[in-house]
Amino acid sequence: MDRVLGPAGREQLTRVTDWLSGAAGRLADDADRLVLPVVGTGTLLVLAVVFYYPVWTVFVEAFGDAAAPIRDVLESEFYVGAAHGLFAHPTQVPGDVLAWLASVRVHAGWTGRLPEVWVNYPTVRKGLFGFTAWQAFLSTLASVALGLPGAYVLARFEFPGRRTLKALTILPFVLPSIMVVAGFVATFGTNGTLNGVLTALGLEKVELLYTLKIVVLAHAFYNAPLVTRMVTSAWENVDASAVETARSLGASPLRAFKDVVAPQLLPALAASAVLTFVFTFMTFPIVLGLGGLQLATVEVWLYARVQQLDYETAAALATLETVVSLGLTYVYLRYEARRAGGGAGKPLPRDRLFDLDLTDLRSALVRAGIGVYGVVVVLVFLAPLVSMVLVSVGGLENPTLEWWRFLVERQAGSRTQPSVAVRNSLLFGVGALALALPMGVVIAAFSARGGRGRKVADAVLMAPIAVSGIVVGFGMLQSLVFGVELFGYRVSVVGAAVVVAAHAIAGYPFVVRNVTPMLAAVDDRLVESARALGASRARALYDVELPLVWPGVLAGAAFAFALSIGEFDATVLLAGENAYTMPVALKRFLVDRAAGPSVGPAAAMGTVLLVVTAASFVVIDRVGGRYRP
Amino acid sequence: MRRREYLKTAGVGVAGLLTAGCLQVEDGEQTSTTAETTTTEGTTTGTTSESTEPLKIATYDSFFGDEGTAGRWLKDQWEADHDTEIEYTAPSNGINEFIQRKQQDAGIDADLFVGLNTPDLVRVDESLPDTDLFDGLRGDLDNDDDVKESLEVDPENRVVAYDTGYITPVYDSTEIEDPGTFDALLEPEYAGTLLAQNAQSSDPGLAFLLWTIHEKGPDGYLDYWEELLANDVRVLDDWQPAYNAFLEGERPMVVSYSTDQVYYNSEEELPHHQVSFLNDQGYANPETVGRFAGTDQPETAADFVDFVLTDEAQANVAVNNVQIPATTTASLPEGYAEYAKEPPEPVTFTYEELAGNLDEWTESWAQLVASN
């Protein structure tokens, strides 16, 4: 403190003003210090009311009568395949395994030029769970294979419209499955676009529909953009100077990539792969729509059990399904903690995509590869979307504005008005975003600090992605919508605000998963310096860390918004008759008797949904990119 | 400063959302008067005057969605002559919502349920063995004498049919011939031609499964389906995706309704939408209406159902709902009757035949399909 010179009265006054400004500062500090606990408590409260309690009401059912429902499922060959022996008659398992091994036949021979070896073994029944995991594994592989090159192109190349394209990668996420099924049939069906192209080229037609292949491809349609987005934002956060250092020390570009860049991409890649696995493990309408009941998953069965009001089996399936996906989340989180490291600073420079240097063979090959990738992207992503838009105008052969007129008629005082649906969707989306961002960032800050037991807590906080939509919806119906008896009063929680909270809960894990790896990579010393200089934890997070991880926050924000726009079940259950959103309107138009058996009206509404959300994502990206705290 | 405000506002938002406009507290006794779409906080109290409150009808989306639907026609006609308004709601899980509400003592905020079929009624009674979801509506009706005998589904005389549809395969005659019998569907020429629906979640899907059980018997239907699956039938989740795939030319035959030609009655379209009455039958899927036990306006509700059963209403409901009337006296407009086909021999399972069997039949079938 400076010594105050001058008369005593003056000194007194200075002391008072000093104290006052100090108090104001302390007050601001207190507010700063309160931010994290308040947001944290709020997060837990929202989670408890809209998530944990409703889901709990479903799970308890599975543990009735000494967990008999769960035991029944585990002992059934239909559900767990060959593994049911482990639970049904564990003592026989070694014998069964030996018998199986004994029946394996290995043939070895010589063709004359090459050795010939093949193995004959009796098939092992996978059961519903085994098949579900198998298709999820294939779907994850396909999503990574389709998504990773996209991240490479978006992160490492500059071209006109790059940012818009990056913003639009989220679009498949919002599309209701019924439209995706329709689009996929039009694109990959027997008489679809793909076969049209193949026939024109004089090639054989391919039969994809109603096979596992098309289901896996549709899952990639939904989840490859997830991989692309998460890896792109990690790639953009890689510190160029570290790469330069490695290069100046004599590392080849490949070597520098392997040692410097790849370790920083891995957490994002693993995160997106785990999310994809969990999502496709819990998949439901796509499987039935494109593959049929022949390819049923656990979630398909769970839904059917709920429909038949067989709560015990449904709860048992839900519990086991959640154990699998939560377990995976936990494994991933442990892995992520070990992986995090490095720093953040200036981003890598981007090459110009369309600057083709023909003398440079490598660059030409890379661009040729990108060209091939572009064709695949157009077919997998663009074709289904375009076919939906085409359906809304009656297709190429019989163009009609009938379905758009239908929408306009509905606008004039009908039960479901398109413009109201658009407005509600946007309002819920913005609300969910405003709620999910602080929730996600606070949990990410908590989670990035690491420590023993933290990963368990973290997995619990991530639970909303690991619990199936059907379970959450069913739980909410039973607890929130029907209400709970409290002191002789029935308290029920419904309305727009709960819808927003439910959407935010679905969305915040994406903020967390996008932000945590980056936060963990921020140099601790930066935060410590800020704290040493008197900043509260919240202020350090806000002023120091957030600007460094902003791409991740933005990517998470887009997911939160997208999930809110595309959400159907919770919206229908909680919002009531009048707070309908775009997907709800689409569903209603789909069964509109006045339109007959046609997807036309739904396709028109789907096109509206597509345009509105595409515009919002571009806006989120532009505004969010400029606005950094 | 602006940044800090943002954080604070966001923080307040979390707490604010939880308390603002989403909590409903009701007197535990008055459970039948929940205000479902209001977003106000406070206590809702109910009144019990029969004439002023609107009649609340729970049904499915497409019954009343818009102009030109059966529900709209009924509402307009009824309100022209009566003081009571009609208010429709469409809970997203249909009758299950009310079964669950009853199980949880959560109160039922509707007077009538429109769109109940026989399997639904079986499930209602099996899920609620000790209590009644519906009351004895039939005792209060005057116009129910003309309802077709074959559509009487409820042995306890609670619900009454207001229309019916017949489930049949619809096929593209430019691609395949009419299979004509169930056994023909197993022939090589029908391999990979049929699209059916999941009987666990789709009404036409369930009706088709029940039809095969009706034909092949509870002991034989699984064998029949095993052969059907071997002949590459596909079971999709619902009617809409299956029908859409049919329209796309994916497969030339789909399980649908015998009224299909009402939509496709032009000369070019008709060959692509032929109805196949397998074994000269069609599976009748009557839609019925029931009155919730404990409604506070039982008389108005019964009056409304009587109105639905008048000849004029029957014809209009059938046409707007693209179904067949439930009464013997209602006559359809000429053009419509020509395309709304009726099977020579309608078949259906009665309540008694389904009771105790329905869930097991469906689940065994689904396990067979899913293990395939």
Short mmCIF file of N, CA and C in Angstrom, two decimals, chain A residues 28 31-32 35 42-43 45-46 78-79 125 182 185-186 189-191 209-210 288-289 291-294 296 301 303-309 311 410 414-415 435 438 474 477-478 481-482 485 488-495 497-498 539 542-543 572-573 577 588 590-594 596-599 627, chain B residues 2-4 7-8 10 14 17-18 20 22-28 37 39 60-62 64-67 72 90 92-93 96-97 99-101 103-106 123 127 195 198 200-201 229 233-237 239-240 243-245 247-251 263-264 321 323 359 363 365-367 369-372:
data_model
loop_
_atom_site.label_atom_id
_atom_site.label_comp_id
_atom_site.label_asym_id
_atom_site.label_seq_id
_atom_site.Cartn_x
_atom_site.Cartn_y
_atom_site.Cartn_z
N ALA A 28 -17.19 -8.42 -5.84
CA ALA A 28 -17.05 -8.97 -7.19
C ALA A 28 -16.34 -10.32 -7.11
N ALA A 31 -18.67 -12.89 -5.89
CA ALA A 31 -19.55 -13.30 -6.98
C ALA A 31 -18.80 -14.25 -7.89
N ASP A 32 -17.55 -13.88 -8.19
CA ASP A 32 -16.70 -14.75 -9.02
C ASP A 32 -16.58 -16.12 -8.39
N VAL A 35 -19.64 -18.31 -8.63
CA VAL A 35 -20.15 -18.76 -9.92
C VAL A 35 -20.05 -20.27 -10.08
N GLY A 42 -26.54 -26.04 -9.61
CA GLY A 42 -27.64 -25.99 -10.57
C GLY A 42 -27.60 -27.19 -11.50
N THR A 43 -26.40 -27.52 -11.96
CA THR A 43 -26.25 -28.67 -12.85
C THR A 43 -26.76 -29.94 -12.20
N LEU A 45 -28.80 -30.22 -9.74
CA LEU A 45 -30.24 -30.14 -9.49
C LEU A 45 -31.02 -30.51 -10.75
N VAL A 46 -30.61 -29.91 -11.88
CA VAL A 46 -31.29 -30.22 -13.15
C VAL A 46 -31.16 -31.71 -13.44
N PHE A 78 -31.64 -66.46 -25.93
CA PHE A 78 -32.07 -65.47 -26.91
C PHE A 78 -31.38 -64.12 -26.67
N TYR A 79 -31.27 -63.74 -25.41
CA TYR A 79 -30.71 -62.42 -25.13
C TYR A 79 -29.18 -62.39 -25.18
N ARG A 125 -23.66 -68.75 -30.93
CA ARG A 125 -24.80 -67.82 -30.97
C ARG A 125 -24.46 -66.54 -30.22
N ALA A 182 -36.19 -42.94 -45.34
CA ALA A 182 -36.76 -42.65 -46.66
C ALA A 182 -35.65 -42.24 -47.63
N VAL A 185 -33.51 -45.30 -48.60
CA VAL A 185 -34.18 -46.18 -49.56
C VAL A 185 -34.08 -45.58 -50.96
N ALA A 186 -34.30 -44.26 -51.05
CA ALA A 186 -34.25 -43.60 -52.35
C ALA A 186 -32.83 -43.62 -52.93
N GLY A 189 -31.57 -48.00 -52.52
CA GLY A 189 -32.53 -49.06 -52.80
C GLY A 189 -32.30 -49.69 -54.16
N THR A 190 -33.12 -50.72 -54.44
CA THR A 190 -32.99 -51.44 -55.71
C THR A 190 -33.09 -50.49 -56.90
N ASN A 191 -34.02 -49.53 -56.82
CA ASN A 191 -34.17 -48.58 -57.92
C ASN A 191 -33.62 -47.21 -57.52
N LEU A 209 -30.33 -52.91 -49.42
CA LEU A 209 -31.42 -52.72 -48.48
C LEU A 209 -31.70 -54.01 -47.71
N TYR A 210 -32.10 -53.85 -46.46
CA TYR A 210 -32.43 -54.96 -45.57
C TYR A 210 -31.23 -55.84 -45.28
N LEU A 288 -34.67 -51.04 -37.60
CA LEU A 288 -35.92 -51.60 -38.07
C LEU A 288 -36.30 -51.08 -39.44
N GLY A 289 -36.00 -49.81 -39.69
CA GLY A 289 -36.42 -49.19 -40.93
C GLY A 289 -35.63 -49.69 -42.14
N GLY A 291 -33.18 -52.43 -41.90
CA GLY A 291 -32.77 -53.82 -41.82
C GLY A 291 -33.92 -54.75 -41.51
N GLY A 292 -34.89 -54.25 -40.77
CA GLY A 292 -36.01 -55.09 -40.38
C GLY A 292 -35.78 -55.74 -39.03
N LEU A 293 -36.85 -56.34 -38.52
CA LEU A 293 -36.79 -56.98 -37.21
C LEU A 293 -35.75 -58.10 -37.18
N GLN A 294 -35.39 -58.60 -38.36
CA GLN A 294 -34.36 -59.64 -38.45
C GLN A 294 -33.04 -59.16 -37.86
N ALA A 296 -32.78 -57.06 -35.20
CA ALA A 296 -33.18 -56.38 -33.97
C ALA A 296 -32.01 -56.19 -33.01
N TRP A 301 -35.84 -54.33 -28.70
CA TRP A 301 -36.54 -55.22 -27.79
C TRP A 301 -37.06 -54.48 -26.57
N TYR A 303 -37.91 -51.39 -26.40
CA TYR A 303 -39.08 -50.60 -26.79
C TYR A 303 -40.32 -51.49 -26.87
N ALA A 304 -40.14 -52.67 -27.46
CA ALA A 304 -41.28 -53.57 -27.59
C ALA A 304 -41.78 -54.01 -26.21
N ARG A 305 -40.85 -54.24 -25.30
CA ARG A 305 -41.26 -54.67 -23.95
C ARG A 305 -42.04 -53.55 -23.25
N VAL A 306 -41.58 -52.31 -23.45
CA VAL A 306 -42.31 -51.18 -22.86
C VAL A 306 -43.72 -51.11 -23.46
N GLN A 307 -43.80 -51.30 -24.79
CA GLN A 307 -45.09 -51.28 -25.47
C GLN A 307 -46.04 -52.33 -24.91
N GLN A 308 -45.48 -53.50 -24.58
CA GLN A 308 -46.33 -54.57 -24.05
C GLN A 308 -46.52 -54.43 -22.54
N LEU A 309 -46.00 -53.33 -21.99
CA LEU A 309 -46.12 -53.06 -20.56
C LEU A 309 -45.43 -54.13 -19.70
N TYR A 311 -42.75 -54.28 -17.84
CA TYR A 311 -41.75 -53.36 -17.27
C TYR A 311 -40.53 -54.08 -16.74
N ARG A 410 -51.70 -25.76 -43.65
CA ARG A 410 -51.61 -26.07 -42.22
C ARG A 410 -51.27 -24.83 -41.42
N SER A 414 -54.32 -24.32 -38.26
CA SER A 414 -54.52 -25.74 -38.02
C SER A 414 -53.89 -26.13 -36.69
N ARG A 415 -54.07 -27.39 -36.32
CA ARG A 415 -53.54 -27.86 -35.04
C ARG A 415 -52.02 -27.77 -35.00
N LEU A 435 -28.32 -23.41 -21.37
CA LEU A 435 -28.23 -24.21 -20.16
C LEU A 435 -27.09 -25.22 -20.25
N PRO A 438 -22.92 -23.69 -19.86
CA PRO A 438 -22.31 -23.58 -18.52
C PRO A 438 -22.23 -24.93 -17.81
N PHE A 474 -39.47 -43.07 -20.73
CA PHE A 474 -40.39 -43.85 -19.92
C PHE A 474 -40.32 -43.39 -18.46
N LEU A 477 -42.00 -40.04 -18.03
CA LEU A 477 -43.45 -40.16 -18.09
C LEU A 477 -43.99 -40.58 -16.73
N GLN A 478 -43.35 -41.61 -16.16
CA GLN A 478 -43.86 -42.16 -14.91
C GLN A 478 -43.66 -41.23 -13.73
N VAL A 481 -44.26 -36.54 -15.58
CA VAL A 481 -45.50 -36.21 -16.26
C VAL A 481 -46.71 -36.64 -15.42
N PHE A 482 -46.65 -37.87 -14.91
CA PHE A 482 -47.76 -38.34 -14.09
C PHE A 482 -47.75 -37.68 -12.72
N GLU A 485 -46.62 -38.09 -5.65
CA GLU A 485 -47.45 -37.75 -4.50
C GLU A 485 -46.55 -37.20 -3.40
N GLY A 488 -49.72 -35.38 0.20
CA GLY A 488 -51.13 -35.34 -0.19
C GLY A 488 -51.40 -34.54 -1.45
N TYR A 489 -50.36 -33.95 -2.02
CA TYR A 489 -50.54 -33.24 -3.29
C TYR A 489 -49.81 -33.98 -4.38
N ARG A 490 -50.35 -33.94 -5.59
CA ARG A 490 -49.65 -34.56 -6.71
C ARG A 490 -48.88 -33.47 -7.45
N VAL A 491 -47.59 -33.57 -7.39
CA VAL A 491 -46.75 -32.56 -8.03
C VAL A 491 -46.25 -33.12 -9.35
N SER A 492 -46.58 -32.46 -10.44
CA SER A 492 -46.06 -32.92 -11.72
C SER A 492 -45.29 -31.78 -12.38
N VAL A 493 -44.28 -32.14 -13.11
CA VAL A 493 -43.43 -31.14 -13.74
C VAL A 493 -43.51 -31.32 -15.25
N VAL A 494 -44.19 -30.40 -15.90
CA VAL A 494 -44.25 -30.44 -17.36
C VAL A 494 -44.14 -29.02 -17.89
N GLY A 495 -44.06 -28.89 -19.19
CA GLY A 495 -44.03 -27.57 -19.79
C GLY A 495 -42.72 -27.30 -20.48
N ALA A 497 -40.23 -25.31 -19.97
CA ALA A 497 -38.97 -25.21 -19.23
C ALA A 497 -38.35 -26.58 -18.99
N VAL A 498 -39.19 -27.58 -18.71
CA VAL A 498 -38.65 -28.92 -18.49
C VAL A 498 -38.13 -29.51 -19.79
N ARG A 539 -12.83 -17.15 -12.58
CA ARG A 539 -12.24 -16.13 -13.44
C ARG A 539 -11.09 -16.70 -14.27
N TYR A 542 -12.54 -18.63 -16.98
CA TYR A 542 -13.18 -17.79 -17.98
C TYR A 542 -12.18 -16.99 -18.80
N ASP A 543 -11.20 -16.40 -18.11
CA ASP A 543 -10.27 -15.50 -18.82
C ASP A 543 -9.10 -16.23 -19.45
N VAL A 572 -42.30 -34.60 -26.96
CA VAL A 572 -43.70 -35.01 -27.03
C VAL A 572 -44.26 -35.27 -25.63
N LEU A 573 -43.46 -35.97 -24.82
CA LEU A 573 -43.93 -36.35 -23.50
C LEU A 573 -44.13 -35.15 -22.59
N GLU A 577 -49.57 -30.69 -25.80
CA GLU A 577 -50.14 -30.59 -27.13
C GLU A 577 -49.60 -29.41 -27.96
N ARG A 588 -46.36 -35.65 -37.08
CA ARG A 588 -47.81 -35.49 -37.21
C ARG A 588 -48.22 -35.46 -38.68
N LEU A 590 -46.78 -36.84 -41.05
CA LEU A 590 -46.54 -38.15 -41.65
C LEU A 590 -47.78 -39.02 -41.60
N VAL A 591 -48.59 -38.85 -40.56
CA VAL A 591 -49.78 -39.68 -40.44
C VAL A 591 -51.05 -38.89 -40.76
N ASP A 592 -50.90 -37.76 -41.42
CA ASP A 592 -52.05 -36.94 -41.74
C ASP A 592 -52.90 -37.65 -42.79
N ARG A 593 -54.12 -38.00 -42.39
CA ARG A 593 -54.99 -38.77 -43.29
C ARG A 593 -55.32 -37.98 -44.55
N ALA A 594 -55.40 -36.66 -44.39
CA ALA A 594 -55.79 -35.85 -45.54
C ALA A 594 -54.79 -35.99 -46.68
N GLY A 596 -53.09 -38.81 -47.32
CA GLY A 596 -52.99 -40.18 -47.79
C GLY A 596 -51.67 -40.80 -47.40
N PRO A 597 -51.39 -42.00 -47.94
CA PRO A 597 -50.15 -42.67 -47.56
C PRO A 597 -48.96 -42.06 -48.29
N SER A 598 -48.55 -40.89 -47.86
CA SER A 598 -47.47 -40.21 -48.57
C SER A 598 -46.50 -39.61 -47.58
N VAL A 599 -45.22 -39.65 -47.92
CA VAL A 599 -44.25 -38.97 -47.07
C VAL A 599 -44.05 -37.54 -47.54
N TYR A 627 -17.09 -14.27 -31.50
CA TYR A 627 -17.23 -13.92 -30.10
C TYR A 627 -16.43 -14.87 -29.24
N ARG B 2 -19.47 -7.14 -19.30
CA ARG B 2 -20.48 -7.89 -20.03
C ARG B 2 -20.27 -9.40 -19.88
N ARG B 3 -18.98 -9.75 -19.82
CA ARG B 3 -18.70 -11.18 -19.71
C ARG B 3 -19.22 -11.73 -18.40
N ARG B 4 -18.97 -10.96 -17.34
CA ARG B 4 -19.38 -11.46 -16.04
C ARG B 4 -20.91 -11.57 -16.01
N LEU B 7 -22.06 -14.81 -17.47
CA LEU B 7 -21.92 -15.97 -16.59
C LEU B 7 -23.00 -15.97 -15.52
N LYS B 8 -23.24 -14.76 -14.95
CA LYS B 8 -24.23 -14.68 -13.89
C LYS B 8 -25.61 -15.03 -14.43
N ALA B 10 -26.34 -16.80 -16.96
CA ALA B 10 -26.42 -18.22 -17.25
C ALA B 10 -26.62 -19.00 -15.97
N VAL B 14 -30.09 -21.39 -14.81
CA VAL B 14 -30.22 -22.78 -14.37
C VAL B 14 -31.25 -22.88 -13.25
N LEU B 17 -34.95 -21.71 -14.45
CA LEU B 17 -35.71 -22.64 -15.28
C LEU B 17 -36.42 -23.69 -14.45
N LEU B 18 -35.78 -24.03 -13.34
CA LEU B 18 -36.35 -25.11 -12.55
C LEU B 18 -37.62 -24.70 -11.85
N ALA B 20 -39.43 -21.71 -12.73
CA ALA B 20 -40.36 -20.90 -13.51
C ALA B 20 -41.19 -21.76 -14.45
N CYS B 22 -42.99 -24.50 -14.72
CA CYS B 22 -43.02 -25.89 -15.11
C CYS B 22 -43.52 -26.78 -14.00
N LEU B 23 -43.94 -26.20 -12.92
CA LEU B 23 -44.34 -27.02 -11.79
C LEU B 23 -45.85 -26.99 -11.64
N GLN B 24 -46.42 -28.12 -11.43
CA GLN B 24 -47.86 -28.17 -11.20
C GLN B 24 -48.12 -28.85 -9.88
N VAL B 25 -48.92 -28.21 -9.08
CA VAL B 25 -49.28 -28.84 -7.82
C VAL B 25 -50.79 -28.98 -7.80
N GLU B 26 -51.25 -30.18 -7.52
CA GLU B 26 -52.69 -30.37 -7.48
C GLU B 26 -53.08 -31.03 -6.18
N ASP B 27 -54.31 -30.79 -5.82
CA ASP B 27 -54.86 -31.49 -4.68
C ASP B 27 -54.90 -32.97 -5.00
N GLY B 28 -54.38 -33.77 -4.08
CA GLY B 28 -54.32 -35.20 -4.32
C GLY B 28 -55.66 -35.83 -4.65
N THR B 37 -51.60 -28.73 -20.57
CA THR B 37 -50.69 -27.89 -21.35
C THR B 37 -50.38 -26.56 -20.68
N THR B 39 -48.71 -23.82 -18.36
CA THR B 39 -47.37 -23.71 -17.82
C THR B 39 -47.39 -22.75 -16.64
N TYR B 60 -55.81 -40.88 -31.60
CA TYR B 60 -54.50 -40.87 -32.27
C TYR B 60 -54.42 -39.68 -33.21
N ASP B 61 -53.18 -39.31 -33.54
CA ASP B 61 -52.93 -38.08 -34.31
C ASP B 61 -53.80 -37.92 -35.53
N SER B 62 -53.84 -38.97 -36.38
CA SER B 62 -54.44 -38.76 -37.69
C SER B 62 -55.96 -38.78 -37.62
N PHE B 64 -57.76 -36.64 -35.93
CA PHE B 64 -58.32 -35.28 -35.85
C PHE B 64 -57.35 -34.20 -36.32
N GLY B 65 -56.17 -34.64 -36.85
CA GLY B 65 -55.12 -33.70 -37.16
C GLY B 65 -55.57 -32.42 -37.86
N ASP B 66 -56.39 -32.55 -38.88
CA ASP B 66 -56.74 -31.36 -39.64
C ASP B 66 -58.07 -31.48 -40.36
N GLU B 67 -58.37 -30.43 -41.12
CA GLU B 67 -59.57 -30.45 -41.95
C GLU B 67 -59.58 -31.73 -42.77
N ARG B 72 -62.39 -34.00 -37.12
CA ARG B 72 -62.83 -32.63 -37.38
C ARG B 72 -64.30 -32.58 -37.77
N ALA B 90 -53.91 -36.33 -28.28
CA ALA B 90 -53.30 -37.56 -28.82
C ALA B 90 -52.04 -37.87 -28.03
N SER B 92 -48.73 -39.57 -26.83
CA SER B 92 -47.80 -40.15 -27.79
C SER B 92 -47.74 -41.67 -27.70
N ASN B 93 -48.06 -42.27 -26.54
CA ASN B 93 -48.07 -43.73 -26.55
C ASN B 93 -49.47 -44.30 -26.42
N ASN B 96 -51.53 -46.98 -23.91
CA ASN B 96 -50.56 -47.31 -22.85
C ASN B 96 -50.45 -46.21 -21.82
N GLU B 97 -50.54 -44.97 -22.30
CA GLU B 97 -50.42 -43.85 -21.37
C GLU B 97 -51.50 -43.94 -20.29
N ILE B 99 -53.20 -46.68 -19.37
CA ILE B 99 -52.97 -47.85 -18.53
C ILE B 99 -51.96 -47.50 -17.44
N GLN B 100 -50.87 -46.83 -17.87
CA GLN B 100 -49.84 -46.45 -16.90
C GLN B 100 -50.37 -45.46 -15.87
N ARG B 101 -51.16 -44.52 -16.35
CA ARG B 101 -51.73 -43.55 -15.42
C ARG B 101 -52.59 -44.25 -14.37
N GLN B 103 -52.34 -47.35 -13.43
CA GLN B 103 -51.48 -48.13 -12.54
C GLN B 103 -50.84 -47.26 -11.46
N GLN B 104 -50.59 -46.00 -11.83
CA GLN B 104 -49.89 -45.11 -10.90
C GLN B 104 -50.84 -44.19 -10.17
N ASP B 105 -52.13 -44.37 -10.33
CA ASP B 105 -53.11 -43.48 -9.71
C ASP B 105 -52.90 -42.04 -10.11
N ALA B 106 -52.53 -41.81 -11.36
CA ALA B 106 -52.15 -40.46 -11.75
C ALA B 106 -53.31 -39.63 -12.27
N ARG B 123 -54.93 -56.03 -23.59
CA ARG B 123 -53.80 -55.55 -22.80
C ARG B 123 -54.27 -54.67 -21.65
N SER B 127 -53.38 -55.75 -17.87
CA SER B 127 -52.49 -54.89 -17.10
C SER B 127 -53.19 -54.32 -15.87
N LEU B 195 -43.32 -57.31 -47.77
CA LEU B 195 -42.90 -56.47 -46.65
C LEU B 195 -44.00 -56.52 -45.59
N ASN B 198 -43.55 -55.02 -37.82
CA ASN B 198 -43.30 -55.56 -36.50
C ASN B 198 -44.60 -55.62 -35.69
N GLN B 200 -45.06 -56.17 -32.75
CA GLN B 200 -44.96 -55.64 -31.39
C GLN B 200 -45.28 -54.16 -31.34
N SER B 201 -45.14 -53.45 -32.45
CA SER B 201 -45.30 -52.00 -32.38
C SER B 201 -46.20 -51.45 -33.47
N LEU B 229 -40.01 -66.63 -43.51
CA LEU B 229 -38.72 -65.95 -43.34
C LEU B 229 -37.68 -66.55 -44.28
N VAL B 233 -39.16 -62.85 -46.40
CA VAL B 233 -40.07 -61.77 -46.05
C VAL B 233 -39.29 -60.80 -45.17
N ARG B 234 -39.61 -59.51 -45.26
CA ARG B 234 -38.93 -58.54 -44.39
C ARG B 234 -39.93 -57.94 -43.42
N VAL B 235 -39.50 -57.77 -42.16
CA VAL B 235 -40.39 -57.23 -41.14
C VAL B 235 -39.86 -55.88 -40.70
N LEU B 236 -40.48 -54.81 -41.22
CA LEU B 236 -40.03 -53.46 -40.87
C LEU B 236 -40.79 -52.94 -39.65
N ASP B 237 -40.39 -51.77 -39.16
CA ASP B 237 -40.95 -51.37 -37.86
C ASP B 237 -42.39 -50.89 -37.93
N TRP B 239 -45.93 -49.32 -40.57
CA TRP B 239 -46.59 -49.32 -41.87
C TRP B 239 -45.96 -48.30 -42.82
N GLN B 240 -45.67 -47.10 -42.28
CA GLN B 240 -45.20 -46.02 -43.15
C GLN B 240 -43.89 -46.34 -43.88
N TYR B 243 -44.60 -49.13 -46.38
CA TYR B 243 -45.38 -48.70 -47.54
C TYR B 243 -44.54 -47.81 -48.45
N ASN B 244 -43.71 -47.00 -47.84
CA ASN B 244 -42.83 -46.13 -48.62
C ASN B 244 -41.87 -46.95 -49.48
N ALA B 245 -41.32 -48.01 -48.87
CA ALA B 245 -40.43 -48.88 -49.64
C ALA B 245 -41.19 -49.55 -50.77
N LEU B 247 -43.77 -48.22 -52.34
CA LEU B 247 -43.95 -47.19 -53.37
C LEU B 247 -42.68 -46.96 -54.17
N GLU B 248 -41.54 -47.14 -53.52
CA GLU B 248 -40.25 -46.94 -54.19
C GLU B 248 -39.92 -48.12 -55.10
N GLY B 249 -40.79 -49.14 -55.10
CA GLY B 249 -40.53 -50.30 -55.94
C GLY B 249 -39.53 -51.26 -55.34
N GLU B 250 -39.30 -51.12 -54.04
CA GLU B 250 -38.32 -51.97 -53.37
C GLU B 250 -38.78 -53.43 -53.35
N ARG B 251 -40.03 -53.61 -53.02
CA ARG B 251 -40.65 -54.94 -53.03
C ARG B 251 -42.05 -54.77 -53.61
N TYR B 263 -56.99 -44.22 -52.32
CA TYR B 263 -55.96 -43.21 -52.60
C TYR B 263 -55.44 -43.31 -54.04
N TYR B 264 -55.47 -44.53 -54.58
CA TYR B 264 -54.84 -44.73 -55.90
C TYR B 264 -55.89 -45.22 -56.89
N ASN B 321 -61.82 -41.37 -42.60
CA ASN B 321 -60.81 -42.19 -41.95
C ASN B 321 -60.30 -43.29 -42.89
N GLN B 323 -61.90 -45.99 -43.99
CA GLN B 323 -62.22 -47.28 -43.40
C GLN B 323 -63.63 -47.69 -43.85
N ASP B 359 -49.70 -61.89 -25.70
CA ASP B 359 -48.31 -61.51 -25.46
C ASP B 359 -47.37 -62.66 -25.83
N GLU B 363 -44.52 -62.45 -28.68
CA GLU B 363 -43.12 -62.53 -28.29
C GLU B 363 -42.42 -63.74 -28.94
N TRP B 365 -43.15 -65.09 -31.72
CA TRP B 365 -42.96 -64.72 -33.12
C TRP B 365 -41.77 -63.78 -33.28
N ALA B 366 -41.69 -62.75 -32.42
CA ALA B 366 -40.62 -61.77 -32.53
C ALA B 366 -39.26 -62.42 -32.27
N GLN B 367 -39.22 -63.34 -31.31
CA GLN B 367 -37.95 -64.02 -31.06
C GLN B 367 -37.52 -64.84 -32.26
N VAL B 369 -38.28 -64.19 -35.41
CA VAL B 369 -37.81 -63.30 -36.47
C VAL B 369 -36.43 -62.73 -36.13
N ALA B 370 -36.25 -62.32 -34.89
CA ALA B 370 -35.00 -61.67 -34.51
C ALA B 370 -33.84 -62.65 -34.47
N SER B 371 -34.12 -63.92 -34.25
CA SER B 371 -33.02 -64.89 -34.22
C SER B 371 -32.66 -65.35 -35.62
N ASN B 372 -33.45 -64.91 -36.60
CA ASN B 372 -33.26 -65.43 -37.94
C ASN B 372 -31.99 -64.93 -38.58
#
